Coordinates of C-alpha atoms and ligand atoms in Angstrom, one line a residue:
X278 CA 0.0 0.0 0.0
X279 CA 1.3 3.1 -0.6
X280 CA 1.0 6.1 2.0
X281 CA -2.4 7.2 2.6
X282 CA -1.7 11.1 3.1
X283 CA -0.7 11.5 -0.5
X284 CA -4.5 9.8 -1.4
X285 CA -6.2 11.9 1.0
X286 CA -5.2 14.9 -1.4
X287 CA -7.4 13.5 -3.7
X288 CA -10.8 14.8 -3.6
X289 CA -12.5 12.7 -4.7
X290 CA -12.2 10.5 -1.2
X291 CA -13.9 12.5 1.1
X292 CA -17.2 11.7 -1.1
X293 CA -16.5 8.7 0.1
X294 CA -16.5 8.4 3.5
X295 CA -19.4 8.0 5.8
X296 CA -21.0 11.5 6.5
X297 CA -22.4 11.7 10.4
X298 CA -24.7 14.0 11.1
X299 CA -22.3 16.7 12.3
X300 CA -24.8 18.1 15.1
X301 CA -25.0 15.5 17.9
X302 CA -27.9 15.2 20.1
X303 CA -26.1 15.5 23.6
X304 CA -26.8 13.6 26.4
X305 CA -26.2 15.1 30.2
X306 CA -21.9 15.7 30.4
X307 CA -20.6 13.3 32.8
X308 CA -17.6 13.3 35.0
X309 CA -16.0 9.5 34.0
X310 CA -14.3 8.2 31.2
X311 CA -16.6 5.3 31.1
X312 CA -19.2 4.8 28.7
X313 CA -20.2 5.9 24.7
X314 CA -18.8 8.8 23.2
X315 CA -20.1 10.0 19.3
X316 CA -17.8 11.5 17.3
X317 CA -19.3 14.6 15.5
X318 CA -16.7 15.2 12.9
X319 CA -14.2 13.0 11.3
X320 CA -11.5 13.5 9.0
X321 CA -12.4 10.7 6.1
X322 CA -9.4 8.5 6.8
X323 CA -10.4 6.4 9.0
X324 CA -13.6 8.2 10.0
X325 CA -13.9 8.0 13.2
X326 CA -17.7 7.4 14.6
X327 CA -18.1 6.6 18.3
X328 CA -15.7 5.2 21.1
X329 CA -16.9 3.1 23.8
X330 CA -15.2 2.0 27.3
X331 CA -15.9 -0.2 30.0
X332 CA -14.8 -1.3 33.3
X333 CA -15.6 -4.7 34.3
X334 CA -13.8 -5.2 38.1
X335 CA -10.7 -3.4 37.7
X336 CA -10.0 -3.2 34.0
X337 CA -10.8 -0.7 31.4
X338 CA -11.6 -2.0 28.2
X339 CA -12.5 0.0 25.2
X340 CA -12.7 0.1 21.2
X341 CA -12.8 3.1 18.6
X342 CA -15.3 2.4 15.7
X343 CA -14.0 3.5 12.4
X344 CA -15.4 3.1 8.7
X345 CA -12.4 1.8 7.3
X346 CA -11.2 -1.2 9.9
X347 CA -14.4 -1.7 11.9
X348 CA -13.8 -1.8 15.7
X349 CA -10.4 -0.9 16.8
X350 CA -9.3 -2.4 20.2
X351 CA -7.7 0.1 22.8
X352 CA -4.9 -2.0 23.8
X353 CA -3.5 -1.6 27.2
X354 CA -5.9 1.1 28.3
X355 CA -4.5 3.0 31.5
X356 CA -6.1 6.0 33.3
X357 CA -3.7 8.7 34.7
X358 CA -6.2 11.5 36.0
X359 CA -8.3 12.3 33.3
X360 CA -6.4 11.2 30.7
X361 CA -6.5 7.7 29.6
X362 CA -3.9 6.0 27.2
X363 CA -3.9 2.9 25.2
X364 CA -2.5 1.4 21.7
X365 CA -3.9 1.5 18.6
X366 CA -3.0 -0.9 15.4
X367 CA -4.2 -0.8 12.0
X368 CA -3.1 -4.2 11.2
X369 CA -0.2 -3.5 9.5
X370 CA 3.0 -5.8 10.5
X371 CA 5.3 -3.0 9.6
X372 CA 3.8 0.1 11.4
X373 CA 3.0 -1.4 15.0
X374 CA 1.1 0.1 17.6
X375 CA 1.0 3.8 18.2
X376 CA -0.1 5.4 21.5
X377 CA -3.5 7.0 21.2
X378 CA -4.4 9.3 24.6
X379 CA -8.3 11.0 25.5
X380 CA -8.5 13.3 27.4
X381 CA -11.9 14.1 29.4
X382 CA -12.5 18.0 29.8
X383 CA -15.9 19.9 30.3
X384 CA -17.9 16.9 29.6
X385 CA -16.2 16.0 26.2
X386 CA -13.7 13.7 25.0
X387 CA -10.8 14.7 23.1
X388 CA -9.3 11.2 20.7
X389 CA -5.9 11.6 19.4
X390 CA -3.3 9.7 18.4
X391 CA -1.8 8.2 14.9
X392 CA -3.2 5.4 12.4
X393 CA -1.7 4.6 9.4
X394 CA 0.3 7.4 8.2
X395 CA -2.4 9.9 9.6
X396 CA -2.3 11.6 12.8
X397 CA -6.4 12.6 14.7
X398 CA -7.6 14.4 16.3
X399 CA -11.1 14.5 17.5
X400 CA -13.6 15.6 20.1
X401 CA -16.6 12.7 21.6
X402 CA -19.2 13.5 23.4
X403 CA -21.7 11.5 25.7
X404 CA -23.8 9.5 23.5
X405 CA -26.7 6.8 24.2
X406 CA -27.3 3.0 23.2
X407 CA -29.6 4.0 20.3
X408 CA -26.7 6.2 18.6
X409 CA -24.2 3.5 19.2
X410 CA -26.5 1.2 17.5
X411 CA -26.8 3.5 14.7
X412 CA -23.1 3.9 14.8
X413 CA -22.0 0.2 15.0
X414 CA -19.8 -1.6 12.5
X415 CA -21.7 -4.5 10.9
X416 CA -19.4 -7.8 10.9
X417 CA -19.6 -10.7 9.1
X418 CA -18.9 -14.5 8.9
X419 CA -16.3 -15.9 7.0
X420 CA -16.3 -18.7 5.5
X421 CA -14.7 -22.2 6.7
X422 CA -11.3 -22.6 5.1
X423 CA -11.6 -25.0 2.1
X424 CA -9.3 -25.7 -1.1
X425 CA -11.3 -24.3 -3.9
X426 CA -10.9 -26.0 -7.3
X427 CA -8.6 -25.0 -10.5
X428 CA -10.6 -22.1 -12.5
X429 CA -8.6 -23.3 -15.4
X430 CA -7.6 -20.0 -16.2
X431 CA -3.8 -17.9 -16.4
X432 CA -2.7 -21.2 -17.9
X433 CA 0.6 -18.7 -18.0
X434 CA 1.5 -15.9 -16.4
X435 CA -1.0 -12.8 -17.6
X436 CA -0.1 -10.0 -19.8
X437 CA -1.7 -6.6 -20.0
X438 CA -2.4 -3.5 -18.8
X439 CA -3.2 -1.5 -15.3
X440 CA -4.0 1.9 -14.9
X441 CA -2.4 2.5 -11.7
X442 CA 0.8 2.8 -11.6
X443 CA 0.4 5.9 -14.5
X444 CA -2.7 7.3 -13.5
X445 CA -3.1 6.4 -10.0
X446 CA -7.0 7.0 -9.2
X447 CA -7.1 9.7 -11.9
X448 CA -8.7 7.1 -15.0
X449 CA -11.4 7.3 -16.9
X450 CA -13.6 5.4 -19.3
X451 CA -12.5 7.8 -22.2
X452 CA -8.6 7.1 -21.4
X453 CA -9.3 3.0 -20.9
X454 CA -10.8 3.2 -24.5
X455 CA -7.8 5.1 -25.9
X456 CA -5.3 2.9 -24.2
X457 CA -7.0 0.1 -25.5
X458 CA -7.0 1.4 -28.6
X459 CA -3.5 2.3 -28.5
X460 CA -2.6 -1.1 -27.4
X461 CA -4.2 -2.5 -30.9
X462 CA -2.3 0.0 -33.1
X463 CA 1.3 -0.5 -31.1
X464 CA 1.4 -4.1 -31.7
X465 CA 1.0 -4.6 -27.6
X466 CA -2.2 -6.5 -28.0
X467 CA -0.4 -8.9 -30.8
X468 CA 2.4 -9.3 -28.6
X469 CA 0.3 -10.9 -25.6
X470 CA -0.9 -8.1 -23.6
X471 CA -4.3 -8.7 -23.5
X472 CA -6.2 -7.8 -19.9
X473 CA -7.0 -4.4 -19.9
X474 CA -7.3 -3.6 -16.1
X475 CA -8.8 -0.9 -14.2
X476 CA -7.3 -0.4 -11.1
X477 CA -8.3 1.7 -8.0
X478 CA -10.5 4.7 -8.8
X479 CA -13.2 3.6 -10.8
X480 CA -15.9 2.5 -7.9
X481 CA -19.1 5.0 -6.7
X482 CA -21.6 4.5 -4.2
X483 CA -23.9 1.4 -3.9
X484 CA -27.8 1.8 -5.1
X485 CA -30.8 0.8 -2.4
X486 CA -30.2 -2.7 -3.1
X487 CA -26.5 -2.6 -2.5
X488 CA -25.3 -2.8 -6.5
X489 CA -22.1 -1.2 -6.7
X490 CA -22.1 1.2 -9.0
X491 CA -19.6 2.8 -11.0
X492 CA -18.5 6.9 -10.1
X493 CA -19.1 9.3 -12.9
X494 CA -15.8 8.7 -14.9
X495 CA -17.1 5.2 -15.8
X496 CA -20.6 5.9 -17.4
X497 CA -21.6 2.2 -18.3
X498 CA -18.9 -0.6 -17.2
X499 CA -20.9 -3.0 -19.4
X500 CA -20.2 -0.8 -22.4
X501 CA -16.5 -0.1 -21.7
X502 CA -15.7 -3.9 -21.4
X503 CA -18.0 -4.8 -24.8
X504 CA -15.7 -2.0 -26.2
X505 CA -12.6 -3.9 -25.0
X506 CA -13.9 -7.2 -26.0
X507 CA -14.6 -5.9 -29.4
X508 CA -10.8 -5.4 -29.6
X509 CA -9.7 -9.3 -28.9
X510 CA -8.7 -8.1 -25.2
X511 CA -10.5 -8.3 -21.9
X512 CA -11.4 -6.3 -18.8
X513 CA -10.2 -6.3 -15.0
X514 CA -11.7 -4.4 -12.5
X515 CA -10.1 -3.9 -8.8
X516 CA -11.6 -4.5 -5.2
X517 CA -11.0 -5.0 -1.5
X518 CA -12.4 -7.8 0.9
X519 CA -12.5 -4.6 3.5
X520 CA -14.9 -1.7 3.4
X521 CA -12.4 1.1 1.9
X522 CA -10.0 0.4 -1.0
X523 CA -6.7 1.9 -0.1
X524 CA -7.5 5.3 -2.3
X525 CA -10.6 5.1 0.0
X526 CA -13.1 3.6 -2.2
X527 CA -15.9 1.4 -1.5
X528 CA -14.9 -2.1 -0.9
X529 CA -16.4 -5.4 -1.4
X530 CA -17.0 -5.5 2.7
X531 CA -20.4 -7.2 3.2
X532 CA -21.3 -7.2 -0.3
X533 CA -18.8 -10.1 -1.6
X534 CA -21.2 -12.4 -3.7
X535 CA -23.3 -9.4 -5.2
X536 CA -19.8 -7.8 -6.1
X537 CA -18.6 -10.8 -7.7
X538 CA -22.0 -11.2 -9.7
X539 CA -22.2 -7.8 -10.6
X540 CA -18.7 -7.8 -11.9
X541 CA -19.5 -10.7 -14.1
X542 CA -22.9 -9.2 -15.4
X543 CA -20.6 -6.5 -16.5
X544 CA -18.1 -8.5 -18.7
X545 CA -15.1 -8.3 -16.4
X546 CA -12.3 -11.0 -17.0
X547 CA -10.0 -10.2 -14.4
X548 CA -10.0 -8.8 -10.8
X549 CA -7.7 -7.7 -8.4
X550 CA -8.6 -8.1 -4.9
X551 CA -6.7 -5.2 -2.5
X552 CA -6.2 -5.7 1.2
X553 CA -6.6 -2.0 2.0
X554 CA -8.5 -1.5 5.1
X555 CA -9.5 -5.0 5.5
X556 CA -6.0 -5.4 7.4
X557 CA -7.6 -4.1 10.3
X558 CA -10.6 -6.1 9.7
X559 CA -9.1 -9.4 9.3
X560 CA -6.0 -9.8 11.9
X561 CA -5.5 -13.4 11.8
X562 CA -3.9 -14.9 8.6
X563 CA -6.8 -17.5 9.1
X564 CA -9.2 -14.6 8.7
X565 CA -7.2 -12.9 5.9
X566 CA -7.5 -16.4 3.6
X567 CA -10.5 -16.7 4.5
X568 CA -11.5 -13.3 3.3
X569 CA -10.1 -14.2 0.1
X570 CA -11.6 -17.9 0.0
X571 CA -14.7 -16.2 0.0
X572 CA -14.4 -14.1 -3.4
X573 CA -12.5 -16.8 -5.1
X574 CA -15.9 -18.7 -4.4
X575 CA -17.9 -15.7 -5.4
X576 CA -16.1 -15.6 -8.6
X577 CA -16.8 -19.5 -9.5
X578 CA -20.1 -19.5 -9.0
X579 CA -20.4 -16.3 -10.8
X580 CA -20.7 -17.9 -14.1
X581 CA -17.9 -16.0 -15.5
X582 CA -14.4 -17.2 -16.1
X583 CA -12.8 -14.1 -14.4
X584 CA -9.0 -14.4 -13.2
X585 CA -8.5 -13.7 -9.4
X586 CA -5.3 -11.6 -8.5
X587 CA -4.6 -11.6 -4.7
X588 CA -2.9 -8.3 -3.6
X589 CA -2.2 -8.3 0.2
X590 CA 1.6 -7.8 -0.3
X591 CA 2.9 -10.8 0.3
X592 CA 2.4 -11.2 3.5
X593 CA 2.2 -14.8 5.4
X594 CA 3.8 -16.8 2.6
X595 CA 0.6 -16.2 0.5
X596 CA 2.0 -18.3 -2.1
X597 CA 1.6 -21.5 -0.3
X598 CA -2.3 -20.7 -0.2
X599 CA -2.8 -18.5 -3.1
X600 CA -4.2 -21.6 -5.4
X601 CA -6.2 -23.1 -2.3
X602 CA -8.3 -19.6 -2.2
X603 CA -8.8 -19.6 -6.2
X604 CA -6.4 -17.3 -7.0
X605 CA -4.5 -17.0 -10.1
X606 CA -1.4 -14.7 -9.1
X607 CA -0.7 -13.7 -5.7
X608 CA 1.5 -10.1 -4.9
X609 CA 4.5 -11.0 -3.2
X610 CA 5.8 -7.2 -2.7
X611 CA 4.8 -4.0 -1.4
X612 CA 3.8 -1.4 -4.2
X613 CA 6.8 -0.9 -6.6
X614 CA 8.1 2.7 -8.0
X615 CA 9.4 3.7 -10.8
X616 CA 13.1 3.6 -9.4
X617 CA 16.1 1.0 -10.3
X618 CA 15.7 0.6 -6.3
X619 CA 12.6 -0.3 -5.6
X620 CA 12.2 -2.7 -9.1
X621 CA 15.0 -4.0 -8.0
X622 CA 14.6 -4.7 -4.3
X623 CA 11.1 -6.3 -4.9
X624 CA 12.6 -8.3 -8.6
X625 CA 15.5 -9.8 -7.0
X626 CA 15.0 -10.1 -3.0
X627 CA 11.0 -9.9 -2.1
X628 CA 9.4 -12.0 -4.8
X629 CA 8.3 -14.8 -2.3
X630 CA 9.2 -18.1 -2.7
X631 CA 9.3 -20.0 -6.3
X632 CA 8.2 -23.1 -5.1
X633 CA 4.7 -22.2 -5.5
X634 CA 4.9 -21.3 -9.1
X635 CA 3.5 -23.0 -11.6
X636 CA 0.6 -22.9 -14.8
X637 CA -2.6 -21.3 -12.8
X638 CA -0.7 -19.7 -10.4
X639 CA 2.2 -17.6 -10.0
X640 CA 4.2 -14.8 -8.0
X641 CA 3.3 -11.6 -8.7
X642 CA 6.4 -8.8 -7.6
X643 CA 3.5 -5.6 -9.4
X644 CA 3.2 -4.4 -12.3
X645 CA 5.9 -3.1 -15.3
X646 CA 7.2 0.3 -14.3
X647 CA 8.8 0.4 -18.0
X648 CA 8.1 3.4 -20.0
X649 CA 7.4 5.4 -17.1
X650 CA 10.7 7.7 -17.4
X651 CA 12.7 6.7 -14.0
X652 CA 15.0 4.4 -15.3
X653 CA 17.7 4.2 -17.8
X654 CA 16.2 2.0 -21.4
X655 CA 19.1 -1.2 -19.8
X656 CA 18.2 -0.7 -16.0
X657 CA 14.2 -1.1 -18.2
X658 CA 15.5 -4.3 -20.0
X659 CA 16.6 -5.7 -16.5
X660 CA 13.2 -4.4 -15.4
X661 CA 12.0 -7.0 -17.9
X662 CA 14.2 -10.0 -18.0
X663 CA 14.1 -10.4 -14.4
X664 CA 10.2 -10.8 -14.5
X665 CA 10.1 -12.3 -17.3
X666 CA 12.7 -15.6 -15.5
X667 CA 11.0 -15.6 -13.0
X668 CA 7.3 -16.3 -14.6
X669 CA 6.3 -13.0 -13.4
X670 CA 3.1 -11.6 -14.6
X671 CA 3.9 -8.9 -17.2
X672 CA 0.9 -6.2 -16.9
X673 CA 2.2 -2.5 -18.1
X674 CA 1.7 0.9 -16.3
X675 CA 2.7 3.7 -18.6
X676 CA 0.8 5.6 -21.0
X677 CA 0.6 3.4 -24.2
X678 CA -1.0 6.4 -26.2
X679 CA 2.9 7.7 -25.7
X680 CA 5.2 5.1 -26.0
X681 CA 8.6 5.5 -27.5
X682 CA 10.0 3.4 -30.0
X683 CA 12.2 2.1 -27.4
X684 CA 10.0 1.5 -24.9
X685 CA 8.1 -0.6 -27.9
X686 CA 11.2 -2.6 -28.4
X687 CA 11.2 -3.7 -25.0
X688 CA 7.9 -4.6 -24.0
X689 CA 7.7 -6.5 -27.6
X690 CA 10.8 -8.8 -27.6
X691 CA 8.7 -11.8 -28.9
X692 CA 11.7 -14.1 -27.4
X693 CA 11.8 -12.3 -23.9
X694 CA 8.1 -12.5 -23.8
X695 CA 8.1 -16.4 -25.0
X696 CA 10.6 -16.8 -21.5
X697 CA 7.9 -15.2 -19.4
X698 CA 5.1 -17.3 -21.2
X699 CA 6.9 -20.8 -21.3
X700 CA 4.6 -23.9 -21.6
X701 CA 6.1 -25.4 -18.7
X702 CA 5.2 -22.5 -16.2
X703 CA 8.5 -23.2 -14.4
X704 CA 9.9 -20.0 -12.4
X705 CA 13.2 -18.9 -12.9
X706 CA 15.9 -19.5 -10.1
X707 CA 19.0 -17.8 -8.9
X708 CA 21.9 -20.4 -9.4
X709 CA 24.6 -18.0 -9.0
X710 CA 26.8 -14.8 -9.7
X711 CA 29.4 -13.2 -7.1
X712 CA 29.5 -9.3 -6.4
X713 CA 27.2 -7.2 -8.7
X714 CA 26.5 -10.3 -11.1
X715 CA 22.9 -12.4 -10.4
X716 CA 22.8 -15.2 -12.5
X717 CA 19.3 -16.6 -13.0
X718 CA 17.8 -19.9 -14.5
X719 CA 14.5 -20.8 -16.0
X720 CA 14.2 -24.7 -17.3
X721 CA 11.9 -24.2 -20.7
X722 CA 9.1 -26.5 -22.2
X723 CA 11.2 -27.6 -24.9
X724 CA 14.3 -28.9 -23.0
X725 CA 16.2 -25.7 -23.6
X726 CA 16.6 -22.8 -20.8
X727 CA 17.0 -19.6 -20.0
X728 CA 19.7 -17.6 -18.6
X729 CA 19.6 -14.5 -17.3
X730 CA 22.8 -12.4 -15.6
X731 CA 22.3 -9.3 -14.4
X732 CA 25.0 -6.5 -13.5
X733 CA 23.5 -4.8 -10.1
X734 CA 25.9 -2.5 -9.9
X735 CA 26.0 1.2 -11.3
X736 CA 29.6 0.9 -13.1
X737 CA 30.0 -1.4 -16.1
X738 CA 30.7 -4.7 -15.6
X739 CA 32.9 -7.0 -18.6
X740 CA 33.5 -11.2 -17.2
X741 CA 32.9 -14.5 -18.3
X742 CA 30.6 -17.3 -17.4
X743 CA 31.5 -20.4 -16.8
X744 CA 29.1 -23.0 -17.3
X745 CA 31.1 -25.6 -15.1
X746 CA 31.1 -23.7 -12.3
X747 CA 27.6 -23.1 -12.4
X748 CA 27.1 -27.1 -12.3
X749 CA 26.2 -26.4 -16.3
X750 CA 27.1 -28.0 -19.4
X751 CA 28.1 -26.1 -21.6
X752 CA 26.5 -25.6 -25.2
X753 CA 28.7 -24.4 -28.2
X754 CA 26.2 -22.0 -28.8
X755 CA 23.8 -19.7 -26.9
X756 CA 21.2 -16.7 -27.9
X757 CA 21.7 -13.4 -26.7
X758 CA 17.7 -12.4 -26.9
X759 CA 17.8 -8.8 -26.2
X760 CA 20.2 -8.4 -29.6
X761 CA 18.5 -11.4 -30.7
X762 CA 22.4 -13.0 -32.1
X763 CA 24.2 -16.1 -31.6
X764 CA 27.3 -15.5 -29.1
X765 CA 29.6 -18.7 -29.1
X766 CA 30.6 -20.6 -26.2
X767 CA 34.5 -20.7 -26.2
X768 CA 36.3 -23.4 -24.1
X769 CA 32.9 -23.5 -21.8
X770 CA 32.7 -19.9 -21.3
X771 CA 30.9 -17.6 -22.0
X772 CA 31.7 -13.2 -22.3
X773 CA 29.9 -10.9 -20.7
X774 CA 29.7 -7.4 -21.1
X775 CA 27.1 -6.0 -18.8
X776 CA 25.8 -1.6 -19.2
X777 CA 25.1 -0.1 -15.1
X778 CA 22.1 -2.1 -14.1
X779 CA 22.1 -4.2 -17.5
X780 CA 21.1 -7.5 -18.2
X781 CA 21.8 -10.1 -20.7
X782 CA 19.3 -12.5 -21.5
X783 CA 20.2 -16.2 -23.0
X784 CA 18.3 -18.8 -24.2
X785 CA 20.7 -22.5 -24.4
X786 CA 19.4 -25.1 -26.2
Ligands
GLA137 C1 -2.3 -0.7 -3.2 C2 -1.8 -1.7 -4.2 C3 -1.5 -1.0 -5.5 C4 -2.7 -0.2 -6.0 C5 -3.3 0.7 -4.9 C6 -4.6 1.3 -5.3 O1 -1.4 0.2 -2.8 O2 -0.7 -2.4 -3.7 O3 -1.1 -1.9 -6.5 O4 -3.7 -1.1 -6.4 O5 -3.5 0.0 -3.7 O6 -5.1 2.2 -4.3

């Protein structure tokens, strides 16, 4: 996920959030800590809406109910006069608890304290049962953990397209035709790329039956994916299994089998299926599976052959459970940017575990940053080769409608792409390479492989492989695919001559 202040600049997100009645009726002010307090006004993330706390013998107990993670616990609530203290946590591994303090002062209750990246503060004041009622987070079941079946679908690894990573929440249905368009007349579609997949963004308010229906930019979803299918490609929409998507959209929360039948009624092929706010909602890795059990059902008994791309960053080995919860690629990272970096640090040392990749399911480290402008055209090639051994999805975030010739080249490489695509769905491993080199291997369908060595260091980098020591033996001949030319194998070795951040890419038959 990336950092919520950044999204809260968008406007669009406070039309999301709940809206409470900012005028409170007030019950009489009380002198104790203990008992319901409304919140009158909220900033939207994580819209705050009543906190409630209770002593039972000596302890204090309490929770803060929020739109986007339901009820949060106050963990280790102390009193010190008339301020109490306690934890709060998001669910996020990597942030922790922060310390949260309310204060009690002429009858009202001031809440402060940090969640996600977002620091609140907000005033409570006495409130009765019936507005906590009318204030409580609904919760659900989940389902009982099962191992769905194959859907039979992302036989290999699936190409196409994403808005997010160029547009972020700002897309359209007029840009998603162009692009589509624009991946016809480039060749892209040809080459592979066919899922055409709106990310975050896109999602308005449900109607009085609880349909999901688009926002304004996206007039008629059913028309927009006829207009893609009429183009040979197909259509992915985006979701979360909590109540807010991480721009602060509406999620799939309570609503997960009308979603899913909704999103089929529409023509979508494809969806990705966001964490977001649901971290706070589902805190066990039980829950979080089974969170995601539940859509994968959704989407099999929608009808539709639509392929399911988990997105909750990796977290608790998700590979080894990815196929059992219907999904068809599972993201192993956090979100990548458009830096050497950060494509680096999630392609070579974040991209889970390969022993869960194979045809139907696979790895996912995001989506392409190439032809996005932050990286040199070889640290973009290495950008390329290193998903493409490792059976990474390949699914583009730049603006196609502006694509350089170079860029083209790239993304196009019918022998790079065949590596990604190969038959045998096996992922790429790394066998070797000392200092800056990474030397990487992918077994192919046809008995041949691929080898991939990569120079991770800024400078320049001339050597020579050695099958031998590699535990290889060595062919007379190999394939250089980025220059697409035979390079012989002299007394079992083989030159390299790597650019800053370059890769060379072999195929050995
Ligand atoms: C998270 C995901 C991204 C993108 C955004 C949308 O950060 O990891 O890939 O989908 O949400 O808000």
């Amino acid at each position: 996920m990336r950092t919520l202040p950044l999204r809260l600049a968008v406007p669009v997100l406070g039309a999301c959030s709940l809206v409470l009645t900012p005028a409170v009726a007030r019950v009489a002010p009380t002198n104790t800590i203990e008992g319901i307090w409304v919140i009158g006004e909220t900033p939207p993330f994580p819209g705050l809406r009543m906190a409630r706390i209770e002593r039972r013998g000596d302890t204090l107990s309490g929770t803060i109910t929020t739109d986007w993670y339901g009820d949060m616990p106050m963990q280790n609530l102390r009193m010190d006069g008339a301020v109490a203290s306690f934890e709060i946590d998001n669910g996020n591994p990597r942030l922790g608890a922060k310390t949260w303090t309310a204060t009690l002062s002429g009858g009202t209750l001031r809440i402060a304290g940090d969640v996600w990246h977002q620091h609140v503060d907000v005033a409570a004041v006495p409130g009765t049962e019936a507005q906590a009622r009318a204030r409580a987070f609904p919760t659900y079941p989940l389902p009982a953990l099962r191992a769905l079946p194959d859907n039979g679908l992302a036989r290999t690894p699936p190409m196409g397209w994403s808005s997010w990573n160029k547009f972020a929440a700002e897309i359209d249905d007029k840009t998603v035709r162009q692009i589509a368009d624009a991946m016809v007349a480039s060749g892209l579609r040809d080459a592979g790329y066919v899922h055409i997949n709106i990310d975050d963004g896109w999602q308005g308010k449900r109607d009085a039956q609880g349909v999901l229906q688009p926002n304004a930019k996206f007039p008629d979803m059913k028309a927009l994916a006829d207009y893609v299918h009429a183009r040979g490609m197909k259509l992915g929409i985006y979701s979360s299994p909590g109540p807010k998507t991480c721009a602060g959209y509406e999620g799939s929360y309570g609503h997960v089998e009308q979603d899913a039948r909704t999103f089929a009624a529409w023509g979508i092929d494809y969806l990705k299926y966001d964490l977001c706010s649901g971290e706070g909602i589902y805190r066990t890795p039980e829950a979080v599976k089974a969170a995601y059990q539940q859509m994968g059902a959704a989407l099999q008994a929608s009808g539709r052959p639509i392929v399911y791309s988990l997105c909750q960053y990796g977290r608790n080995d998700v590979g080894a459970w990815g196929r059992a919860v219907g999904g068809n690629l599972w993201r192993t990272t956090r979100d990548i940017e458009d830096t050497y970096e950060s494509m680096a640090k999630i392609g070579f040392d974040t991209n889970g575990s390969p022993e869960h990749v194979g045809v139907g399911g696979w790895n996912d480290p995001d989506m392409l940053e190439i032809g996005n402008g932050g990286m040199t055209p070889d640290e973009y090639r290495s950008h390329m080769a290193l998903w493409a051994i490792q059976a990474a999805p390949l699914i583009l975030g730049h603006d196609v409608r502006a694509m350089d010739a170079e860029t083209r080249a790239i993304l196009t490489n019918a022998a790079v792409i065949a590596v990604d695509q190969d038959a045998l769905g096996a992922p790429g491993v790394r066998i070797g390479g000392e200092g800056a080199l990474s030397i990487w291997r992918k077994p192919l369908a046809d008995g041949s492989y691929a080898l991939a060595v990569f120079n991770r260091s800024a400078a320049p980098l001339a050597s020579t492989l050695s099958f031998a020591a590699l535990g290889l033996t060595a062919p007379e001949m190999v394939t250089e695919l980025w220059a697409g030319r035979q390079v012989a194998v002299a007394d079992g070795a083989l030159p390299l001559a790597l650019p800053p951040h370059g890769t060379m890419l072999f195929r050995v038959r």
